[in-house]
Tab-separated table of C-alpha atoms and ligand atoms in Angstrom:
chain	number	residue	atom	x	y	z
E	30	UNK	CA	82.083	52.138	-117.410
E	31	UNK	CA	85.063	50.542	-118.250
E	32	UNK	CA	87.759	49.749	-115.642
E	33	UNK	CA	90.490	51.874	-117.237
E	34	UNK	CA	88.303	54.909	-117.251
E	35	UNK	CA	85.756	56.387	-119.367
E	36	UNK	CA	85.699	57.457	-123.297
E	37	UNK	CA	84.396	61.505	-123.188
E	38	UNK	CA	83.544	63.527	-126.044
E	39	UNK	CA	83.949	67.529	-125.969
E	40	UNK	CA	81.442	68.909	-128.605
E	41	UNK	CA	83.104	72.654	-129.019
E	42	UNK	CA	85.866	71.920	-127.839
E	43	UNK	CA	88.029	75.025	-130.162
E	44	UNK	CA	85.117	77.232	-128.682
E	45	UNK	CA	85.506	79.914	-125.290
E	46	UNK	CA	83.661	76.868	-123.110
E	47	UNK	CA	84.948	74.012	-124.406
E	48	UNK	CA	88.809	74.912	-124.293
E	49	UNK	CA	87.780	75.495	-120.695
E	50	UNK	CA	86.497	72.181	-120.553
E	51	UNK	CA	89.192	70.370	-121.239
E	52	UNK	CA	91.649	72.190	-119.039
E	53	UNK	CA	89.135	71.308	-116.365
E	54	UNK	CA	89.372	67.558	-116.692
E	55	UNK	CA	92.470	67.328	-116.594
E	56	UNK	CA	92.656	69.891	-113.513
E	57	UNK	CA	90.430	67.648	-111.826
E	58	UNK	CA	92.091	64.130	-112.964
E	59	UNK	CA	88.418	62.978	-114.748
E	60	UNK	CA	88.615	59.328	-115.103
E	61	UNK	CA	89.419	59.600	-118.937
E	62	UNK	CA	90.111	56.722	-121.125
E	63	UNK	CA	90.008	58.042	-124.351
E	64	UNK	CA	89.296	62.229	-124.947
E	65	UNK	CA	87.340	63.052	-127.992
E	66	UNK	CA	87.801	66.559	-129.322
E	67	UNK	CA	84.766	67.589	-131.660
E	68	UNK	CA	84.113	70.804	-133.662
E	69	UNK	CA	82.936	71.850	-136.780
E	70	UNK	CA	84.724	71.366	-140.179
E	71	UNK	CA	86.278	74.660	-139.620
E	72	UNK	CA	88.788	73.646	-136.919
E	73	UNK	CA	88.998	69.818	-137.685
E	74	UNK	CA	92.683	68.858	-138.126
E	75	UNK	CA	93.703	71.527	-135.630
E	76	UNK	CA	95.464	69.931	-131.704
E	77	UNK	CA	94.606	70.142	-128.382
E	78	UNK	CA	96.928	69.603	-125.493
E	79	UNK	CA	95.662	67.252	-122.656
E	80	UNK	CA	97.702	65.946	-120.348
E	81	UNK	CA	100.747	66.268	-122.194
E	82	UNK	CA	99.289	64.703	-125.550
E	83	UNK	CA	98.136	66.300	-128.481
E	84	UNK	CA	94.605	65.317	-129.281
E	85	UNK	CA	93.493	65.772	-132.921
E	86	UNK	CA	90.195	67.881	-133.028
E	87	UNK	CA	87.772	65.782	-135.270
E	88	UNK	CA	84.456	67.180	-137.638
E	89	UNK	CA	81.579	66.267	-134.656
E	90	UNK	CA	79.244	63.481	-137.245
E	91	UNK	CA	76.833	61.291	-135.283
E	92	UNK	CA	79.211	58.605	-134.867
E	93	UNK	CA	81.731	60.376	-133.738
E	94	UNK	CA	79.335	59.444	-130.754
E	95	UNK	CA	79.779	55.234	-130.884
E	96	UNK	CA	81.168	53.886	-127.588
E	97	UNK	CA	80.747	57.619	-125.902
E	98	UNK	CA	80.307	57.335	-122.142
E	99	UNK	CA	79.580	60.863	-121.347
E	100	UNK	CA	79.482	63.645	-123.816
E	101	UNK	CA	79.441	67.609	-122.777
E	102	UNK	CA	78.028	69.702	-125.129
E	103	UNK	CA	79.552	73.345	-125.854
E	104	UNK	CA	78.865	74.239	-129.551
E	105	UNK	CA	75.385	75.866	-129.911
E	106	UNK	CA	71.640	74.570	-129.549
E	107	UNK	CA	71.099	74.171	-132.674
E	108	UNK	CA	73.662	71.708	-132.726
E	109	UNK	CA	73.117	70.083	-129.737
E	110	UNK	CA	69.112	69.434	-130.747
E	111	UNK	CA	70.647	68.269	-133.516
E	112	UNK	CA	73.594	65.865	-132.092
E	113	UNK	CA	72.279	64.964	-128.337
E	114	UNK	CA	69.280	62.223	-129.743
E	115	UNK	CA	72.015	60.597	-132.088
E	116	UNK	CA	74.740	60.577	-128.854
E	117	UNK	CA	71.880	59.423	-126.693
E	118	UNK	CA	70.770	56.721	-129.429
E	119	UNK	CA	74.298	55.729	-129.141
E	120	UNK	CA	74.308	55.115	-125.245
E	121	UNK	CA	76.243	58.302	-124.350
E	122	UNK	CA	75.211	60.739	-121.460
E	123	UNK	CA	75.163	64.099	-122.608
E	124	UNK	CA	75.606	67.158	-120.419
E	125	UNK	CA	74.226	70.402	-122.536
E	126	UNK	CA	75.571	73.406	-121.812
E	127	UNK	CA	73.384	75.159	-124.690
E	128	UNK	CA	69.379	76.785	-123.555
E	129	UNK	CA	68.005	73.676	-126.232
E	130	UNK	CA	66.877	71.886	-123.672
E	131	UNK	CA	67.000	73.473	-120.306
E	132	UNK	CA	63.031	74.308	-119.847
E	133	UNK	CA	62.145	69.975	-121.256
E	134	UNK	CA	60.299	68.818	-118.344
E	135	UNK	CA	62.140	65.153	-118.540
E	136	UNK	CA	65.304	67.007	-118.719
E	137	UNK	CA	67.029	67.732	-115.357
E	138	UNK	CA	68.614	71.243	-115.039
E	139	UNK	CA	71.194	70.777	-112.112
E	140	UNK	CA	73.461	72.864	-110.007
E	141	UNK	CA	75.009	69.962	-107.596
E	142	UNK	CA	75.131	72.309	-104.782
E	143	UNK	CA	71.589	72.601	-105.180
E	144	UNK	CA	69.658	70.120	-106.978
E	145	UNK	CA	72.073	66.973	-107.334
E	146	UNK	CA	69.259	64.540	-106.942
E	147	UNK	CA	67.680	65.934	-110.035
E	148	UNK	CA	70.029	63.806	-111.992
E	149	UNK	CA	68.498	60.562	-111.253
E	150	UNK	CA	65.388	61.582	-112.915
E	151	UNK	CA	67.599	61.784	-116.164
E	152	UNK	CA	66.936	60.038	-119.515
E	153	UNK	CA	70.035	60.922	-121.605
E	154	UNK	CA	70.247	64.481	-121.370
E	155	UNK	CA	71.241	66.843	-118.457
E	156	UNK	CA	71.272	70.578	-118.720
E	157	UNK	CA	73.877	73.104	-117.361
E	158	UNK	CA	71.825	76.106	-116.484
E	159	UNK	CA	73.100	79.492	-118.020
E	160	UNK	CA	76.003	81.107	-116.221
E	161	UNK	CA	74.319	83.980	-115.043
E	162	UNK	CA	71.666	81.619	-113.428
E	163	UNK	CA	73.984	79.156	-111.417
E	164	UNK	CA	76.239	81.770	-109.713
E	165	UNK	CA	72.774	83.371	-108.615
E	166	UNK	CA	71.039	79.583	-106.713
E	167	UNK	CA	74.556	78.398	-105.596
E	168	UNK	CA	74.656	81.959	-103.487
E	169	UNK	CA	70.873	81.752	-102.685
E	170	UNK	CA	70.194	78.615	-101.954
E	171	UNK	CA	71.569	78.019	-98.363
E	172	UNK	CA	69.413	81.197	-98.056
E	173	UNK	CA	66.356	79.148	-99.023
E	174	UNK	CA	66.476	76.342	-97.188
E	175	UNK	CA	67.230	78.026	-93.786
E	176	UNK	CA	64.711	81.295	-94.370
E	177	UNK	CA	62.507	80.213	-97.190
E	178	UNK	CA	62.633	82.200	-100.622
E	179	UNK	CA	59.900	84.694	-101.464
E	180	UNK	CA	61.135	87.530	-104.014
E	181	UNK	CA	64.714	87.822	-105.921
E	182	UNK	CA	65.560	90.997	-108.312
E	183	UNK	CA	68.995	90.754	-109.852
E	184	UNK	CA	70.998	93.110	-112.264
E	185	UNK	CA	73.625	91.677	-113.711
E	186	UNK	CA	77.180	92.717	-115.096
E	187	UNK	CA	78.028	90.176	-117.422
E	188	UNK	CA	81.120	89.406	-119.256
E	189	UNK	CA	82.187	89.220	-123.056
E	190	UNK	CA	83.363	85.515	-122.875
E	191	UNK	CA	79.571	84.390	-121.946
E	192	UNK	CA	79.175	85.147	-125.881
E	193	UNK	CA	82.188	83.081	-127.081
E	194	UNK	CA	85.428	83.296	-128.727
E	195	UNK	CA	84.054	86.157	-131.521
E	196	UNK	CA	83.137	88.688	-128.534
E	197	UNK	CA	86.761	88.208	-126.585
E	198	UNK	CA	88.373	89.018	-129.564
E	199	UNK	CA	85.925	92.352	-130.612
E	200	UNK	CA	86.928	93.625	-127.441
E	201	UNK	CA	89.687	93.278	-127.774
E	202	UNK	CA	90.221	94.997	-130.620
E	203	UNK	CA	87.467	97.524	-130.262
E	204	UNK	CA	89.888	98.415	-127.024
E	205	UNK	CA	92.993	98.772	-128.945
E	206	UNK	CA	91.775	100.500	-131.666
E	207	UNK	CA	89.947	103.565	-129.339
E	208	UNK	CA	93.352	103.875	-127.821
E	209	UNK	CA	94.956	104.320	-131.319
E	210	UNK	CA	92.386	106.407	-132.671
E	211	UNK	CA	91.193	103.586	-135.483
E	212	UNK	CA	87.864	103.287	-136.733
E	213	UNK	CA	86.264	100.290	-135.821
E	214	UNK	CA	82.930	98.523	-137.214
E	215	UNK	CA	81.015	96.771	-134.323
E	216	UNK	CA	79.971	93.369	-135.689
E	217	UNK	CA	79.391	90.724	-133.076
E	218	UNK	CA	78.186	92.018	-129.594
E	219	UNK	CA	75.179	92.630	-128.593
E	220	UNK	CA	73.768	89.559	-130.378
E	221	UNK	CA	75.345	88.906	-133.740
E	222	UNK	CA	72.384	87.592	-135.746
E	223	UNK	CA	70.238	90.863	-134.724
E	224	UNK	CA	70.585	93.550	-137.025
E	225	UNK	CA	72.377	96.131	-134.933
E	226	UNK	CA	75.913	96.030	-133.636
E	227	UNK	CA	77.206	98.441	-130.546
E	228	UNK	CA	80.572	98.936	-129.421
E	229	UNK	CA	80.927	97.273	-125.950
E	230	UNK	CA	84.886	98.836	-124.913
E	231	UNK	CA	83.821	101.493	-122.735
E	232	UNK	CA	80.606	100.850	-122.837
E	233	UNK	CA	77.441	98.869	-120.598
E	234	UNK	CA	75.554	97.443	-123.491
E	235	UNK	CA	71.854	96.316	-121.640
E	236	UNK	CA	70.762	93.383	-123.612
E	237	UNK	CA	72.019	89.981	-123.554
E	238	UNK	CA	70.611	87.511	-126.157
E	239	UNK	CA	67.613	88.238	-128.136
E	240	UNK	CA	64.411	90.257	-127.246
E	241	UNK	CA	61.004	88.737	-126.335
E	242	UNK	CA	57.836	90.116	-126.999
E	243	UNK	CA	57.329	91.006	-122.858
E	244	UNK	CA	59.967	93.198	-123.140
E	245	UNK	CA	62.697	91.207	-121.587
E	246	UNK	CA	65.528	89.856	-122.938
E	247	UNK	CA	65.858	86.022	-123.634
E	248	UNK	CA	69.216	85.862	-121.197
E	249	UNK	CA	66.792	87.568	-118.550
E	250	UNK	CA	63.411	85.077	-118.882
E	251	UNK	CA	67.003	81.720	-118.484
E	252	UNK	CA	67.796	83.529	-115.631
E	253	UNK	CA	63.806	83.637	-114.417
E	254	UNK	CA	62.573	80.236	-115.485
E	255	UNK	CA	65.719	78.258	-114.871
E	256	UNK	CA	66.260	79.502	-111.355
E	257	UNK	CA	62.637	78.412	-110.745
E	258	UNK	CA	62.955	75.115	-112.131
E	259	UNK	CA	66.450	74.205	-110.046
E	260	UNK	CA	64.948	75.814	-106.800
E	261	UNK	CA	61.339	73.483	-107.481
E	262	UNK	CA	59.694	77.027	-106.897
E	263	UNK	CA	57.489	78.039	-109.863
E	264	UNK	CA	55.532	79.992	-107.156
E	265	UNK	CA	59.288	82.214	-106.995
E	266	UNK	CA	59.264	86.255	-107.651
E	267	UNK	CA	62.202	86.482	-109.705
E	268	UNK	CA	62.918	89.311	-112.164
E	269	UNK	CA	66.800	90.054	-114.055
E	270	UNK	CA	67.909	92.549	-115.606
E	271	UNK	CA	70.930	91.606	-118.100
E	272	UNK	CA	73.765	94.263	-118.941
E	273	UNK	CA	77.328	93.250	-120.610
E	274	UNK	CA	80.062	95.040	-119.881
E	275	UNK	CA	83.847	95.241	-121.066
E	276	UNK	CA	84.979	92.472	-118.685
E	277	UNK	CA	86.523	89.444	-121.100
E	278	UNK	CA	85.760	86.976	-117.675
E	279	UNK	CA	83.990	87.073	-114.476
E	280	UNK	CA	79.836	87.979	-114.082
E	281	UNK	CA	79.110	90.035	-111.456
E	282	UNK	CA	75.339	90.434	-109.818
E	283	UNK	CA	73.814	92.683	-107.430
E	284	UNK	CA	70.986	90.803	-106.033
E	285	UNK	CA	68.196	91.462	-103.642
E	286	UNK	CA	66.034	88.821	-102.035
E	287	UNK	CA	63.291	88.373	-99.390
E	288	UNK	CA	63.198	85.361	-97.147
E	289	UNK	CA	60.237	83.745	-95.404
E	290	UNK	CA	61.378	85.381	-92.099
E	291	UNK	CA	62.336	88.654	-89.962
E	292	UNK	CA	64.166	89.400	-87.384
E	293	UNK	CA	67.141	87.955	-89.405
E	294	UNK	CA	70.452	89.235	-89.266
E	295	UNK	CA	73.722	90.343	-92.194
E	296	UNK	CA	75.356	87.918	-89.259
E	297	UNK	CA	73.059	85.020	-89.815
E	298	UNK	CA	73.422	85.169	-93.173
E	299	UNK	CA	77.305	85.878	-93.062
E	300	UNK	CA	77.506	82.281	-91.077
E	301	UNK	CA	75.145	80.306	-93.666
E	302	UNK	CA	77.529	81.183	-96.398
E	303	UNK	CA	80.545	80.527	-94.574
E	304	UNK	CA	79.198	76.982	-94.616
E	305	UNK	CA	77.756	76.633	-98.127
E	306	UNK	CA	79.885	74.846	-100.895
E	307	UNK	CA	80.533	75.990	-103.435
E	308	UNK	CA	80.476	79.512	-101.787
E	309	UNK	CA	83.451	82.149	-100.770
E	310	UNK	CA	82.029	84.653	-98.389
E	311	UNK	CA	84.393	88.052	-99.162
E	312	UNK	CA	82.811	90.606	-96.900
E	313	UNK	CA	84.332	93.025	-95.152
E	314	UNK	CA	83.609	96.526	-95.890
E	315	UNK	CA	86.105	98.132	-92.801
E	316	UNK	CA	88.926	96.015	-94.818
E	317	UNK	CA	87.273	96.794	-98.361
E	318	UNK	CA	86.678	93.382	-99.004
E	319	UNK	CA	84.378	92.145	-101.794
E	320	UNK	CA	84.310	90.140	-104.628
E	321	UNK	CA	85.797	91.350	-108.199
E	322	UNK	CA	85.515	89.349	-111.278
E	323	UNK	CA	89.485	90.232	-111.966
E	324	UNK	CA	89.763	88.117	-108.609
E	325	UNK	CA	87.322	85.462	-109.510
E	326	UNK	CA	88.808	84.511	-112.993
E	327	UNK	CA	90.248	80.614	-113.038
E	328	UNK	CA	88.446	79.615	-109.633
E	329	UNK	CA	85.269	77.500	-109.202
E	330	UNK	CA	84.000	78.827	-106.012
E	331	UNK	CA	81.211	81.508	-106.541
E	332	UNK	CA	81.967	84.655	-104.484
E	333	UNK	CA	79.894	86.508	-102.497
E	334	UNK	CA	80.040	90.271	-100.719
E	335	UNK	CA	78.127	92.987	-99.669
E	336	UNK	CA	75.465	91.080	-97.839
E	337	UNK	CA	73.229	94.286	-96.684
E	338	UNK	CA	69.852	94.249	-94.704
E	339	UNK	CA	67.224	96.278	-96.476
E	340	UNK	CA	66.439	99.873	-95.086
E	341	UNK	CA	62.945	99.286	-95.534
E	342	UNK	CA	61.929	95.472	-95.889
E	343	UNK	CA	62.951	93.405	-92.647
E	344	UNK	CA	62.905	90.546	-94.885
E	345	UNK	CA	64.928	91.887	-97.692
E	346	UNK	CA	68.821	91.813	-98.386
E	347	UNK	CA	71.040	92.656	-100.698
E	348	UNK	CA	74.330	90.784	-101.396
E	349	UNK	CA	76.718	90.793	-104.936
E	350	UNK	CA	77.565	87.698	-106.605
E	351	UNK	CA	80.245	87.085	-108.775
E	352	UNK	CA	81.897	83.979	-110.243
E	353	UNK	CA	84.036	83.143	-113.148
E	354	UNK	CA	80.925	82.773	-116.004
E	355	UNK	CA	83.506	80.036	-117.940
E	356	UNK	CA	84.167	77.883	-114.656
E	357	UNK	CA	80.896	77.619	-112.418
E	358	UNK	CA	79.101	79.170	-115.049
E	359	UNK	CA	79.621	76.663	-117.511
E	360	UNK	CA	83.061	73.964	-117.671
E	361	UNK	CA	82.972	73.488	-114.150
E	362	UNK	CA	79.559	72.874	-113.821
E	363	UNK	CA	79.262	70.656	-116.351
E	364	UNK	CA	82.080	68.530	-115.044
E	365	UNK	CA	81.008	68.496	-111.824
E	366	UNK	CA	77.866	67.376	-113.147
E	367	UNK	CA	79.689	64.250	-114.286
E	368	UNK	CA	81.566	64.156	-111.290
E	369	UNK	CA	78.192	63.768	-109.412
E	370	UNK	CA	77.107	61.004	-112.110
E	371	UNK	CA	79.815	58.766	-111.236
E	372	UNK	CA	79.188	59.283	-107.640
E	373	UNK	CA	75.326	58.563	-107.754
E	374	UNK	CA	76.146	55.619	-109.781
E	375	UNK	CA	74.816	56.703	-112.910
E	376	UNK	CA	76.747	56.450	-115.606
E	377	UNK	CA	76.360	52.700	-117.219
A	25	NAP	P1	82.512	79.778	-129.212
A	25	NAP	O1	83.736	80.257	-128.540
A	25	NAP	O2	81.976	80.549	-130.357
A	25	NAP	O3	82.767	78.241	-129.682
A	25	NAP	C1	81.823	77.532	-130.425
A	25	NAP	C2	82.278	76.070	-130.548
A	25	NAP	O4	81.262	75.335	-131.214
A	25	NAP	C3	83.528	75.895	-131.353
A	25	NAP	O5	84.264	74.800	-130.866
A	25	NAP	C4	82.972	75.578	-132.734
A	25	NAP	O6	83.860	74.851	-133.549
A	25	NAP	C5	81.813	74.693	-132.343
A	25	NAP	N1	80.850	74.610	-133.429
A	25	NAP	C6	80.239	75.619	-134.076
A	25	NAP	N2	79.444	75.152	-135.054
A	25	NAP	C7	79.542	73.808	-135.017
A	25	NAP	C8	78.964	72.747	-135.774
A	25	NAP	N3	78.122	72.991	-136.785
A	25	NAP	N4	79.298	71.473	-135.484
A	25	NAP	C9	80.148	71.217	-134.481
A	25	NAP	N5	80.735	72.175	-133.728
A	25	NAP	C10	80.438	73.455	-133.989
A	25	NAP	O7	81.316	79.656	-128.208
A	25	NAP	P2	81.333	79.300	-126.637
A	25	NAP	O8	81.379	80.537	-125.850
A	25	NAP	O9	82.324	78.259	-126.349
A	25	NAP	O10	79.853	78.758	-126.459
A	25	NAP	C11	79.366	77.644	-127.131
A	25	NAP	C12	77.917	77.413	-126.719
A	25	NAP	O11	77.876	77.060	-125.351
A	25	NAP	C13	77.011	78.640	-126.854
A	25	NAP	O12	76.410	78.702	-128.108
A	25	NAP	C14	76.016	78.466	-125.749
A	25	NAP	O13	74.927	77.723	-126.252
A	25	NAP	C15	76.760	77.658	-124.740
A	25	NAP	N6	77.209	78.479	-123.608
A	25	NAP	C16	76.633	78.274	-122.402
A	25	NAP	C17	76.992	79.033	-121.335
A	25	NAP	C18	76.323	78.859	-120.045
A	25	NAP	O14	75.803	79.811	-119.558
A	25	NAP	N7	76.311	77.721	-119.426
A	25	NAP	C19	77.946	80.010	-121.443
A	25	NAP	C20	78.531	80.219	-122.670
A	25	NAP	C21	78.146	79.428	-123.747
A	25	NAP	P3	84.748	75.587	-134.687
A	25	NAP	O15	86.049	75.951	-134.041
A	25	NAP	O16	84.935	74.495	-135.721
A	25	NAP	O17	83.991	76.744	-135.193
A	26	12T	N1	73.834	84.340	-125.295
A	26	12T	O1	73.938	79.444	-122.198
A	26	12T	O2	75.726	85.910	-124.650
A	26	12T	O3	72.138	80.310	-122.960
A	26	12T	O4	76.612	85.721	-122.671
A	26	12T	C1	75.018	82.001	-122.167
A	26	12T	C2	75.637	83.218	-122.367
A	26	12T	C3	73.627	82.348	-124.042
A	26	12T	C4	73.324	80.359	-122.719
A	26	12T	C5	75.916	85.296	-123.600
A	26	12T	C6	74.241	83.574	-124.253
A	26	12T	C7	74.023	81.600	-122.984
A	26	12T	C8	75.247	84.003	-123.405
C-alpha cells in the first residue's frame, strides 16, 4: 500500500450496487489514492461524482486492473469469473459481490461481524455473501455463539433493487402506469432471462433468481449454503423461502430459529442484540416499535424486531430482520470487508 492511500477499482460502478459503492467510500473516508470507475462499453465516457471530482467511467479491459490495490466487483458473475483471475494476476484484491464464487472452498465468504478471520485464509478473491443471507447471520449470530444454532426457517420480503437498476425502474413504471390506466408489458422481474415476465406493483412475486431442479429457487439454496459456510455449520437446518415485493429498497425477513438451549428468555435474547454490532434492536410492541425497510433505507446497521418465544418449541423464536439489501447487503459489506483488510494487515 502506498503511503498516500490506495488505487481502488469499482467494476459496475453505473449499476444499483456499485453507485452505492462509491457513495460509501467516500461516506466512510476509504483511504483512496486514485478511484477507478469501470463498466461496460455502454456507459464508458459517462461521470461520476466522488468527493467533489468527476471521475470518468472507463470500458472495464483486464488492464484496467495494473497497479489495482483492491478491486470490488458489482457487474455480474459472468463477468467477474471472467475479470477477477486477470485483476488477481495483476496483484489486486478483489471483493465479489456476484454468487461466481461464493460456494469455492479457497474462497472466503465473510460477514466481519461474523467471520472476519475468514479473510486471512484468502488467495485473491473474497466473496460478499448475497444480501438476503448477511442481514440473516449478522442478526443470528450473537444467537449462536451464546445458545448454539440448531434449525433456522426464513421467508423473506425482498426488494426490487436486489435485481439492479432494470427492476427499480419497471416498478416504477409498472406503478405509474396502473394508476393511469396504461397498459404495461412486464419484461424484467421475476428473472429476466426466464421466459415469463409478471408484474411486481401490487403484487408478491415468490421466486427470486432461477429455479433448481429440488424445487427451490437459486436465491433460496445462497441463502442455505452460504449461511452454512459463514456460520462453519454444514451440520445447520436452514430452509428460505424467497418472495419480492414492490419495495425499490430494504429486505425484510421473518425468521424462526432453535437454539441449543431452553429455559431461554425474549429478555435474554433482547440483551444479546443490544450488544451485537452491527445490530439495532427495534422492539417494542406496547410502543409499536419494529423495523420497516422505509426506515432502514441509507443505514448500515441491520434491524431487528419482533423477537417472539415459540408457543410450542421452548427452544424456538421468532424475530424479523430487515436491513437496507444495497448497504449491508451488498456496498457496505463489501467495504467493510476492505476496511477489515487493512486492519488485519492484509492488503500488500
Ligand atoms: P445493475 O444495476 O444492472 O448494474 C450492472 C453494472 O454492471 C453496471 O455498472 C453495468 O455497466 C455493469 N456491467 C454490465 N455488463 C458489463 C460488462 N460486460 N463489463 C463490465 N461491466 C458490466 O446491477 P446491480 O444491481 O448493481 O448488480 C450487479 C451485480 O451485483 C449482480 O449481477 C449481482 O451479481 C451482484 N449483486 C449482489 C448482491 C448481493 O446480494 N450482495 C445484490 C445485488 C447485486 P453498464 O452501465 O455499462 O451497463
Ligand atoms: N438475483 O448476489 O434478484 O446472488 O435480488 C442478489 C440479489 C442475485 C446475488 C436479486 C439476485 C443476487 C438478486
Amino acid at each position: 500500500m502506498s503511503v498516500n492511500g490506495l488505487t481502488v477499482a469499482v467494476l459496475g460502478a453505473t449499476g444499483a450496487v456499485g453507485q452505492q459503492m462509491i457513495q460509501t467510500l467516500e461516506n466512510r473516508d476509504f483511504p483512496i489514492k486514485t478511484l477507478k470507475l469501470l463498466s461496460s462499453a455502454r456507459s464508458a465516457g459517462s461521470k461520476v461524482v466522488f468527493k467533489g471530482s468527476e471521475i470518468i467511467v472507463e470500458e472495464a479491459t483486464p488492464e484496467s486492473f495494473e497497479g489495482v490495490d483492491i478491486a470490488l466487483f458489482s457487474a455480474g458473475g459472468d463477468i467477474s469469473k471472467k475479470f477477477a483471475p486477470e485483476a488477481v494476476k495483476r496483484g489486486a484484491i478483489v471483493v465479489d459481490n456476484t454468487s461466481a464464487f461464493r460456494m469455492d472452498p479457497n474462497v472466503p465468504l465473510v460477514v466481519p461481524e461474523v467471520n472476519e478471520e475468514d479473510l486471512r485464509n484468502h488467495n485473491g478473491i473474497i466473496a460478499n455473501p448475497n444480501c438476503s443471507t448477511i442481514q440473516m447471520v449478522v442478526a443470528l449470530e450473537p444467537l449462536r455463539q451464546q445458545y448454539g444454532l440448531k434449525k433456522v426457517l426464513v421467508s423473506t420480503y425482498q426488494a426490487v433493487s436486489g435485481a439492479g437498476a432494470a427492476a427499480i425502474d419497471e416498478l416504477n413504471q409498472q406503478s405509474q402506469a396502473i394508476l393511469n390506466g396504461e397498459d404495461f408489458e412486464p419484461s424484467v422481474l421475476p428473472v429476466k432471462s426466464d421466459n415469463k415476465h409478471y408484474q411486481i406493483a401490487y403484487n408478491a412475486v415468490p421466486q427470486i433468481d432461477k429455479f433448481q431442479d429440488n424445487g427451490f429457487t437459486y436465491e433460496e439454496m445462497k441463502m442455505i449454503n452460504e449461511t452454512k459456510k459463514i456460520m462453519h455449520m454444514p451440520e445447520l437446518k436452514v430452509s428460505a423461502t424467497c418472495v419480492r415485493l414492490p419495495i425499490v429498497t430494504g429486505h425484510s425477513e421473518s425468521v424462526y430459529f432453535e437454539i441449543d438451549q431452553n429455559g431461554v428468555t425474549v429478555k435474554d435474547i433482547h440483551a444479546l442484540l443490544n450488544e451485537a454490532p452491527g445490530v439495532t434492536l427495534q422492539d417494542v410492541p406496547e410502543e409499536q416499535i419494529y423495523p420497516m425497510p422505509a426506515a432502514a433505507v441509507g443505514k448500515n446497521d441491520v434491524f431487528v424486531g419482533r423477537v417472539r418465544k415459540d408457543l410450542d418449541e421452548d427452544n424456538g423464536f421468532h424475530m424479523w430482520v430487515v436491513s437496507d439489501n444495497l448497504l449491508k447487503g451488498a456496498a457496505w459489506n463489501s467495504v467493510q470487508i476492505a476496511e477489515s483488510l487493512l486492519k488485519l494487515g492484509l492488503v500488500k
